[in-house]
């Protein structure tokens, strides 16, 4: 089973319907803070969308491959109401994030280095979607909206705070204007509009945020987006630890996240030429490594091609342009983020063999993880897959960092069966699988070995360690609240 992509985002009148029967006072306090921030009057409705932890399947969603995340309890709440005038007003319950007013929110959508970039991206995503479907604009170009945001997904923590915000904003705007689309459609439009922030998002984060369900992880497939329930084995828990190294995808994307997207596309094009199964024009039009696998007929064939047709080390632009018979920028015409990557890395080069090897092997590990869960395999099988994923992210995809390596080692030394970085990498979080009856001991050990020294140096406050290291369960996806009594 999975969430029907045509199913609408649910509308609820009580917090218990989404957060469970034991809603904590901190959740009620957050909704109350959002309501209070409006001053006189109250929001018409609230939308919430959660962060996620990816159990396995890193950096392969933008290559068209399945991933296996679960929604987590940390979320973003957006209150919204209609106001006089034509502007969009955005504020945050955290005073560190400044209030902004936009006369043209669509025009403000872009990588401006502001937290509101994601709000404007969500706004523009709804407008773009209506135009694409040739539907009435629902007055969105007229603005006249006030939003208040409250988020507890740690920014730059690898748990998809940006996508939680984009999804919550888009859902709130649609709901207040009387628009309703299927969850699959909402996830896809949120993926597209988040790209206005400067990262070439692959779709996993938005899909699980919108389509997550309590009690189960999800196998997320693309083209179109859809999910399948994955029941995790009993007797195991998943722990999340924040490395405290901030990972912001939109900042430095041309040397990290977006660079990997470009490298994979270049690898696909080289394979298209070298395998001889694509015409030159077809090879240059390839966008994902999955397309190569489909034409070759199997993943094993694609893996063999990657190991024999792609050389080790770096490819420089001159070598690629000689092979392609075309300028690289012409291949990425109209894609400003990709062109920026090409220009920035022209003298550094592109590591194509390693990136393709990771993608194909990671795609196989995702399916192995799903099969192992369905077959009731031991947690050790899942742990081995997670360990292999981490090694691949570190050695082939170069997306780990010293802090993540230390944190993963701390988990393993504390008794975790397996551990890996989760999210884009280059900082952020790690996820570990442990026997449930040993979880408290592992948490205690990691607090001592990883976090205590950082408390002593002032990198984190002692009272905040519980926010950086915790047990997580599969949680509910996006929701709308109307007529809510807090």
Coordinates of C-alpha atoms in Angstrom, one line a residue:
X1 CA 0.0 0.0 0.0
X2 CA 1.0 3.6 -0.4
X3 CA -0.5 7.1 -0.6
X4 CA -2.7 7.5 -3.6
X5 CA -1.1 10.4 -5.5
X6 CA -4.6 11.7 -6.3
X7 CA -5.5 11.9 -2.6
X8 CA -5.9 15.4 -1.4
X9 CA -4.0 16.9 1.5
X10 CA -6.2 16.2 4.6
X11 CA -8.1 19.0 6.3
X12 CA -8.5 18.6 10.1
X13 CA -10.0 20.5 13.0
X14 CA -7.9 19.1 15.8
X15 CA -4.2 18.6 16.4
X16 CA -4.8 15.1 17.7
X17 CA -5.9 13.9 14.2
X18 CA -2.4 14.5 12.9
X19 CA 0.0 14.6 15.9
X20 CA -1.7 11.7 17.7
X21 CA -3.7 11.5 20.9
X22 CA -0.9 12.7 23.2
X23 CA -0.2 16.1 21.7
X24 CA 2.5 17.7 23.7
X25 CA 2.2 21.3 25.1
X26 CA 5.1 22.4 23.0
X27 CA 3.1 21.7 19.8
X28 CA 0.1 23.6 21.1
X29 CA 2.4 26.4 22.1
X30 CA 3.8 26.7 18.6
X31 CA 0.3 27.0 17.0
X32 CA -0.6 29.5 19.7
X33 CA 2.6 31.5 18.9
X34 CA 1.7 31.6 15.2
X35 CA -1.9 32.8 16.0
X36 CA -0.5 35.5 18.4
X37 CA 1.9 36.8 15.8
X38 CA -1.1 37.9 13.6
X39 CA -2.0 40.5 16.3
X40 CA -5.6 41.4 15.9
X41 CA -7.6 38.8 14.1
X42 CA -6.5 35.3 13.5
X43 CA -5.3 33.1 10.6
X44 CA -7.9 31.6 8.4
X45 CA -6.1 28.3 8.5
X46 CA -2.8 26.6 9.1
X47 CA -0.7 24.2 7.0
X48 CA 2.0 22.0 8.3
X49 CA 4.6 19.9 6.5
X50 CA 7.3 17.8 8.1
X51 CA 11.0 17.2 7.6
X52 CA 12.3 13.8 6.7
X53 CA 15.2 11.4 7.3
X54 CA 16.3 9.4 4.3
X55 CA 17.1 5.9 5.4
X56 CA 18.8 5.0 2.1
X57 CA 19.1 6.3 -1.4
X58 CA 21.2 9.4 -1.4
X59 CA 21.7 11.7 -4.4
X60 CA 19.7 9.4 -6.7
X61 CA 16.3 11.0 -6.8
X62 CA 17.4 13.6 -9.4
X63 CA 18.6 10.6 -11.4
X64 CA 15.1 9.2 -11.5
X65 CA 15.7 6.4 -9.0
X66 CA 13.7 5.3 -6.0
X67 CA 14.6 6.4 -2.6
X68 CA 13.5 5.3 0.9
X69 CA 12.8 8.1 3.4
X70 CA 10.3 8.6 6.2
X71 CA 8.7 11.8 7.5
X72 CA 9.7 12.8 11.0
X73 CA 7.9 14.6 13.8
X74 CA 9.8 17.9 13.3
X75 CA 7.8 20.2 11.0
X76 CA 7.1 23.6 9.7
X77 CA 3.8 25.4 10.5
X78 CA 2.4 28.2 8.4
X79 CA -0.6 30.4 9.4
X80 CA -2.2 32.4 6.7
X81 CA -4.9 35.0 6.2
X82 CA -6.1 37.3 3.5
X83 CA -5.5 41.0 3.9
X84 CA -6.2 44.3 2.1
X85 CA -3.8 45.4 -0.6
X86 CA -1.7 43.5 -3.1
X87 CA 1.3 42.5 -1.1
X88 CA 2.6 39.3 0.5
X89 CA 3.7 39.8 4.1
X90 CA 5.9 37.1 5.7
X91 CA 7.0 36.9 9.3
X92 CA 8.4 34.2 11.6
X93 CA 7.8 33.4 15.3
X94 CA 11.6 33.4 15.6
X95 CA 12.8 37.0 15.8
X96 CA 16.1 36.0 14.2
X97 CA 14.2 35.8 10.9
X98 CA 13.2 39.3 9.7
X99 CA 9.7 40.2 8.6
X100 CA 9.5 40.9 4.9
X101 CA 6.8 42.4 2.6
X102 CA 6.8 41.7 -1.1
X103 CA 4.9 43.7 -3.7
X104 CA 5.9 41.1 -6.3
X105 CA 6.5 37.7 -4.6
X106 CA 6.9 35.9 -7.9
X107 CA 9.6 38.3 -9.0
X108 CA 11.3 37.9 -5.6
X109 CA 11.6 34.1 -6.0
X110 CA 15.3 33.4 -6.5
X111 CA 18.5 32.6 -4.7
X112 CA 18.9 35.8 -2.7
X113 CA 20.3 34.3 0.4
X114 CA 17.2 35.1 2.5
X115 CA 15.0 32.7 4.4
X116 CA 12.1 34.2 2.6
X117 CA 13.5 32.8 -0.7
X118 CA 11.7 29.6 0.1
X119 CA 8.4 31.4 0.9
X120 CA 8.4 33.2 -2.4
X121 CA 9.4 30.0 -4.2
X122 CA 6.3 28.3 -2.8
X123 CA 4.1 31.2 -3.8
X124 CA 5.5 31.3 -7.3
X125 CA 5.2 27.5 -7.6
X126 CA 1.5 27.7 -7.1
X127 CA 1.2 30.5 -9.7
X128 CA 3.3 28.6 -12.2
X129 CA 1.3 25.5 -11.7
X130 CA -2.0 27.3 -12.3
X131 CA -0.5 28.8 -15.5
X132 CA 0.8 25.5 -16.7
X133 CA -2.7 23.9 -16.3
X134 CA -4.3 27.0 -17.8
X135 CA -6.4 27.4 -14.7
X136 CA -7.7 30.7 -13.3
X137 CA -5.1 32.4 -11.1
X138 CA -7.3 32.5 -8.0
X139 CA -6.2 36.1 -7.5
X140 CA -2.7 35.1 -6.6
X141 CA -1.1 37.8 -8.7
X142 CA -3.1 40.3 -6.6
X143 CA -1.3 39.2 -3.4
X144 CA -3.1 40.3 -0.3
X145 CA -1.8 37.5 1.9
X146 CA -0.2 37.5 5.3
X147 CA 1.9 34.4 6.4
X148 CA 3.4 33.6 9.8
X149 CA 6.0 30.7 9.9
X150 CA 7.1 28.5 12.8
X151 CA 9.7 25.8 12.0
X152 CA 11.5 23.3 14.2
X153 CA 13.3 21.4 11.5
X154 CA 16.9 22.5 12.0
X155 CA 18.2 24.7 9.1
X156 CA 21.1 23.1 7.3
X157 CA 20.7 19.9 9.3
X158 CA 20.1 17.6 6.4
X159 CA 16.5 16.9 7.4
X160 CA 14.9 19.0 4.7
X161 CA 13.9 22.2 6.5
X162 CA 13.7 24.1 3.2
X163 CA 11.3 21.6 1.6
X164 CA 9.1 21.5 4.7
X165 CA 8.8 25.3 4.4
X166 CA 8.2 25.3 0.7
X167 CA 5.5 22.6 0.9
X168 CA 3.8 24.2 3.9
X169 CA 3.7 27.6 2.2
X170 CA 2.4 26.2 -1.1
X171 CA -0.3 24.2 0.7
X172 CA -1.4 27.1 2.8
X173 CA -1.7 29.4 -0.2
X174 CA -3.7 26.9 -2.2
X175 CA -6.0 26.2 0.7
X176 CA -6.7 29.8 1.5
X177 CA -7.5 30.4 -2.2
X178 CA -9.8 27.4 -2.4
X179 CA -7.5 25.3 -4.5
X180 CA -7.0 21.6 -4.1
X181 CA -4.7 19.2 -5.9
X182 CA -3.6 15.7 -5.4
X183 CA -0.7 15.0 -3.1
X184 CA 1.4 13.8 -6.0
X185 CA 0.7 17.0 -7.9
X186 CA 1.5 19.1 -4.9
X187 CA 4.8 17.3 -4.3
X188 CA 5.8 17.7 -8.0
X189 CA 5.0 21.5 -8.1
X190 CA 6.9 22.0 -4.8
X191 CA 9.9 20.2 -6.2
X192 CA 9.9 22.5 -9.3
X193 CA 9.4 25.7 -7.4
X194 CA 12.1 24.9 -4.8
X195 CA 14.6 25.1 -7.6
X196 CA 14.0 28.9 -7.6
X197 CA 16.1 28.9 -4.4
X198 CA 19.1 27.8 -6.4
X199 CA 19.3 24.0 -6.0
X200 CA 18.3 21.4 -8.5
X201 CA 16.1 19.4 -6.2
X202 CA 15.3 15.9 -7.2
X203 CA 11.9 15.5 -5.6
X204 CA 12.3 13.1 -2.6
X205 CA 12.1 15.8 0.1
X206 CA 8.9 17.2 -1.2
X207 CA 7.3 13.8 -1.9
X208 CA 7.8 12.4 1.6
X209 CA 6.9 15.7 3.3
X210 CA 3.5 15.8 1.5
X211 CA 2.9 12.0 1.3
X212 CA 4.4 10.7 4.5
X213 CA 2.4 8.5 6.9
X214 CA 2.7 7.7 10.5
X215 CA 4.1 4.2 11.2
X216 CA 5.7 3.5 7.9
X217 CA 8.7 4.5 5.8
X218 CA 8.1 5.1 2.1
X219 CA 9.6 3.8 -1.1
X220 CA 9.3 6.9 -3.3
X221 CA 9.2 6.5 -7.1
X222 CA 9.2 9.2 -9.7
X223 CA 7.8 9.9 -13.1
X224 CA 5.1 10.4 -11.8
X225 CA 5.7 10.6 -8.1
X226 CA 4.2 7.7 -6.1
X227 CA 4.9 5.9 -2.9
X228 CA 4.8 2.4 -1.5
X229 CA 4.6 1.6 2.2
X230 CA 7.7 0.0 3.8
X231 CA 7.1 -1.5 7.2
X232 CA 10.3 -1.3 9.2
X233 CA 11.3 -4.4 11.2
X234 CA 10.1 -4.6 14.8
X235 CA 12.7 -4.2 17.6
X236 CA 14.8 -1.6 15.9
X237 CA 14.9 2.1 16.3
X238 CA 16.4 4.9 14.1
X239 CA 18.5 7.6 15.8
X240 CA 19.3 10.9 14.3
X241 CA 22.3 12.9 15.2
X242 CA 23.2 16.4 14.0
X243 CA 26.9 16.8 13.1
X244 CA 26.5 20.5 13.9
X245 CA 28.3 21.3 10.6
X246 CA 25.7 23.3 8.8
X247 CA 24.8 22.1 5.3
X248 CA 22.9 24.6 3.2
X249 CA 22.2 23.3 -0.3
X250 CA 21.6 26.7 -1.9
X251 CA 24.9 28.1 -0.6
X252 CA 27.9 26.9 -2.5
X253 CA 25.6 24.7 -4.7
X254 CA 27.9 25.2 -7.7
X255 CA 30.7 23.3 -5.9
X256 CA 28.6 20.7 -4.2
X257 CA 24.9 19.7 -4.8
X258 CA 24.4 21.3 -8.2
X259 CA 27.9 20.1 -9.3
X260 CA 26.9 16.5 -8.6
X261 CA 23.7 16.9 -10.7
X262 CA 25.8 18.3 -13.6
X263 CA 28.4 15.5 -13.2
X264 CA 25.7 12.8 -13.4
X265 CA 24.2 14.4 -16.5
X266 CA 27.7 14.6 -18.1
X267 CA 28.3 11.0 -17.2
X268 CA 25.1 10.0 -18.9
X269 CA 26.1 11.8 -22.0
X270 CA 29.5 10.2 -22.1
X271 CA 27.9 6.8 -21.7
X272 CA 25.5 7.7 -24.4
X273 CA 28.4 8.3 -26.8
X274 CA 30.7 5.5 -25.6
X275 CA 28.2 2.6 -25.5
X276 CA 27.1 3.2 -29.1
X277 CA 23.4 2.6 -28.4
X278 CA 22.4 6.3 -28.7
X279 CA 22.6 8.6 -31.6
X280 CA 24.8 11.7 -30.9
X281 CA 21.8 13.9 -30.5
X282 CA 20.1 11.4 -28.2
X283 CA 23.2 11.2 -26.1
X284 CA 23.4 14.9 -25.7
X285 CA 19.7 15.0 -24.7
X286 CA 20.1 12.5 -21.9
X287 CA 19.3 14.0 -18.5
X288 CA 19.7 11.0 -16.1
X289 CA 21.8 7.9 -15.6
X290 CA 18.6 5.9 -15.4
X291 CA 17.9 6.6 -19.0
X292 CA 21.1 4.9 -19.9
X293 CA 20.2 1.9 -17.8
X294 CA 16.8 1.6 -19.5
X295 CA 18.4 1.6 -23.0
X296 CA 21.0 -0.9 -22.0
X297 CA 18.4 -3.2 -20.5
X298 CA 19.6 -3.7 -17.0
X299 CA 21.4 -2.1 -14.1
X300 CA 24.2 -4.6 -14.3
X301 CA 24.8 -3.6 -17.9
X302 CA 24.8 0.1 -16.9
X303 CA 27.3 -0.6 -14.1
X304 CA 29.6 -2.5 -16.5
X305 CA 29.4 0.4 -18.9
X306 CA 30.2 2.9 -16.2
X307 CA 33.3 0.9 -15.2
X308 CA 34.6 0.4 -18.7
X309 CA 33.4 3.5 -20.6
X310 CA 34.2 6.1 -18.0
X311 CA 37.8 6.7 -17.1
X312 CA 39.1 7.4 -13.6
X313 CA 40.0 10.9 -12.4
X314 CA 38.6 14.1 -13.8
X315 CA 37.2 15.0 -17.2
X316 CA 38.1 18.6 -18.2
X317 CA 35.8 20.6 -20.4
X318 CA 38.1 20.3 -23.5
X319 CA 37.9 16.5 -23.4
X320 CA 34.2 16.5 -23.1
X321 CA 33.6 19.1 -25.8
X322 CA 35.8 17.1 -28.2
X323 CA 33.8 14.0 -27.5
X324 CA 30.4 15.7 -27.8
X325 CA 31.3 18.0 -30.7
X326 CA 29.6 20.8 -28.9
X327 CA 30.2 23.4 -26.2
X328 CA 29.1 22.3 -22.8
X329 CA 27.1 25.4 -22.2
X330 CA 25.1 24.7 -25.3
X331 CA 24.0 21.4 -23.8
X332 CA 22.7 23.1 -20.7
X333 CA 21.2 26.1 -22.6
X334 CA 18.6 27.9 -20.5
X335 CA 19.7 26.3 -17.3
X336 CA 21.4 29.1 -15.3
X337 CA 22.3 27.0 -12.3
X338 CA 24.0 24.3 -14.5
X339 CA 25.9 26.9 -16.5
X340 CA 27.2 28.5 -13.3
X341 CA 28.5 25.0 -12.3
X342 CA 30.3 24.6 -15.7
X343 CA 31.9 28.0 -15.5
X344 CA 33.0 27.6 -11.9
X345 CA 34.5 24.1 -12.3
X346 CA 36.0 24.5 -15.8
X347 CA 39.6 24.3 -14.5
X348 CA 38.8 21.7 -11.8
X349 CA 37.1 19.2 -13.9
X350 CA 34.3 16.6 -13.3
X351 CA 34.6 13.2 -11.8
X352 CA 32.1 11.1 -13.8
X353 CA 33.1 7.5 -13.2
X354 CA 32.8 7.8 -9.4
X355 CA 29.5 9.6 -9.5
X356 CA 27.9 7.1 -11.9
X357 CA 29.3 4.1 -9.8
X358 CA 27.6 5.6 -6.7
X359 CA 24.3 6.2 -8.4
X360 CA 23.9 2.7 -9.8
X361 CA 25.0 0.9 -6.7
X362 CA 22.9 3.1 -4.4
X363 CA 19.8 2.5 -6.5
X364 CA 20.4 -1.2 -6.0
X365 CA 20.8 -0.8 -2.3
X366 CA 17.4 1.0 -2.0
X367 CA 15.6 -2.0 -3.6
X368 CA 17.6 -4.4 -1.5
X369 CA 16.5 -2.5 1.6
X370 CA 12.9 -2.6 0.6
X371 CA 13.1 -6.3 -0.2
X372 CA 14.8 -7.0 3.2
X373 CA 12.1 -5.2 5.1
X374 CA 9.3 -7.1 3.2
X375 CA 11.1 -10.4 3.8
X376 CA 11.5 -9.8 7.5
X377 CA 15.3 -9.9 7.2
X378 CA 17.4 -9.2 10.3
X379 CA 18.3 -5.6 11.2
X380 CA 21.9 -6.6 10.4
X381 CA 21.0 -6.8 6.7
X382 CA 19.7 -3.3 6.7
X383 CA 22.7 -2.1 8.7
X384 CA 25.1 -3.5 6.2
X385 CA 23.3 -1.6 3.4
X386 CA 23.4 1.6 5.4
X387 CA 27.1 1.2 6.0
X388 CA 27.8 0.5 2.4
X389 CA 25.7 3.6 1.4
X390 CA 27.8 5.8 3.7
X391 CA 31.1 4.4 2.3
X392 CA 29.9 5.2 -1.2
X393 CA 28.7 8.7 -0.3
X394 CA 32.1 9.3 1.3
X395 CA 34.4 7.7 -1.2
X396 CA 32.6 8.0 -4.6
X397 CA 30.3 10.9 -4.1
X398 CA 32.6 13.0 -1.9
X399 CA 29.7 14.4 0.1
X400 CA 30.8 13.6 3.6
X401 CA 32.9 15.8 5.9
X402 CA 35.1 15.4 9.0
X403 CA 32.2 16.0 11.5
X404 CA 29.9 13.5 9.8
X405 CA 32.7 10.9 9.8
X406 CA 33.3 11.5 13.5
X407 CA 29.6 11.2 14.2
X408 CA 29.1 8.0 12.2
X409 CA 32.1 6.5 14.0
X410 CA 30.6 7.6 17.4
X411 CA 27.3 5.8 16.6
X412 CA 29.1 2.6 15.5
X413 CA 31.5 2.6 18.5
X414 CA 28.4 3.0 20.8
X415 CA 26.9 -0.1 19.4
X416 CA 24.8 1.0 16.5
X417 CA 24.3 -1.8 13.9
X418 CA 24.8 0.7 11.0
X419 CA 25.0 4.4 10.4
X420 CA 25.2 6.7 7.5
X421 CA 25.0 10.4 6.5
X422 CA 21.5 11.4 5.5
X423 CA 20.5 14.3 3.3
X424 CA 22.7 16.1 0.9
X425 CA 25.8 15.7 3.1
X426 CA 28.7 18.1 3.5
X427 CA 27.4 18.5 7.1
X428 CA 23.9 18.0 8.5
X429 CA 22.8 14.7 10.1
X430 CA 23.6 11.1 10.3
X431 CA 21.0 8.3 10.9
X432 CA 21.8 5.1 12.8
X433 CA 19.9 1.8 13.2
X434 CA 20.0 0.2 16.7
X435 CA 18.2 -2.5 18.6
X436 CA 15.4 -0.7 20.5
X437 CA 16.4 -2.1 23.8
X438 CA 19.9 -0.6 23.3
X439 CA 18.9 2.8 22.0
X440 CA 19.2 4.6 25.4
X441 CA 22.7 3.3 25.8
X442 CA 23.8 4.3 22.4
X443 CA 22.3 7.8 22.9
X444 CA 24.2 8.2 26.2
X445 CA 27.5 7.1 24.6
X446 CA 27.2 9.5 21.7
X447 CA 26.3 12.3 24.0
X448 CA 29.5 11.7 25.9
X449 CA 31.8 11.1 22.9
X450 CA 30.5 13.5 20.3
X451 CA 28.5 16.2 22.0
X452 CA 30.1 16.7 25.4
X453 CA 33.3 18.0 23.9
X454 CA 31.3 20.4 21.7
X455 CA 29.3 21.6 24.7
X456 CA 32.6 22.3 26.4
X457 CA 33.9 24.4 23.5
X458 CA 30.6 26.2 23.1
X459 CA 29.6 24.7 19.8
X460 CA 26.3 23.6 21.2
X461 CA 24.5 24.4 24.5
X462 CA 23.9 21.5 26.9
X463 CA 20.2 22.1 26.9
X464 CA 20.1 21.8 23.1
X465 CA 21.8 18.4 22.8
X466 CA 18.4 16.7 23.0
X467 CA 17.4 18.6 19.9
X468 CA 20.5 17.4 18.0
X469 CA 20.4 13.7 19.1
X470 CA 17.1 11.8 19.3
X471 CA 15.1 8.8 18.4
X472 CA 12.7 9.2 15.4
X473 CA 9.6 7.4 14.2
X474 CA 7.8 7.5 10.9
X475 CA 5.4 10.4 11.2
X476 CA 2.5 12.0 9.3
X477 CA 2.8 14.0 6.2
X478 CA 1.4 17.4 5.3
X479 CA -1.9 18.6 6.7
X480 CA -4.3 21.6 6.7
X481 CA -6.1 22.8 9.9
X482 CA -9.3 24.8 9.8
X483 CA -11.5 25.9 12.7
X484 CA -8.7 24.8 15.0
X485 CA -9.1 25.1 18.8
X486 CA -5.6 25.2 20.2

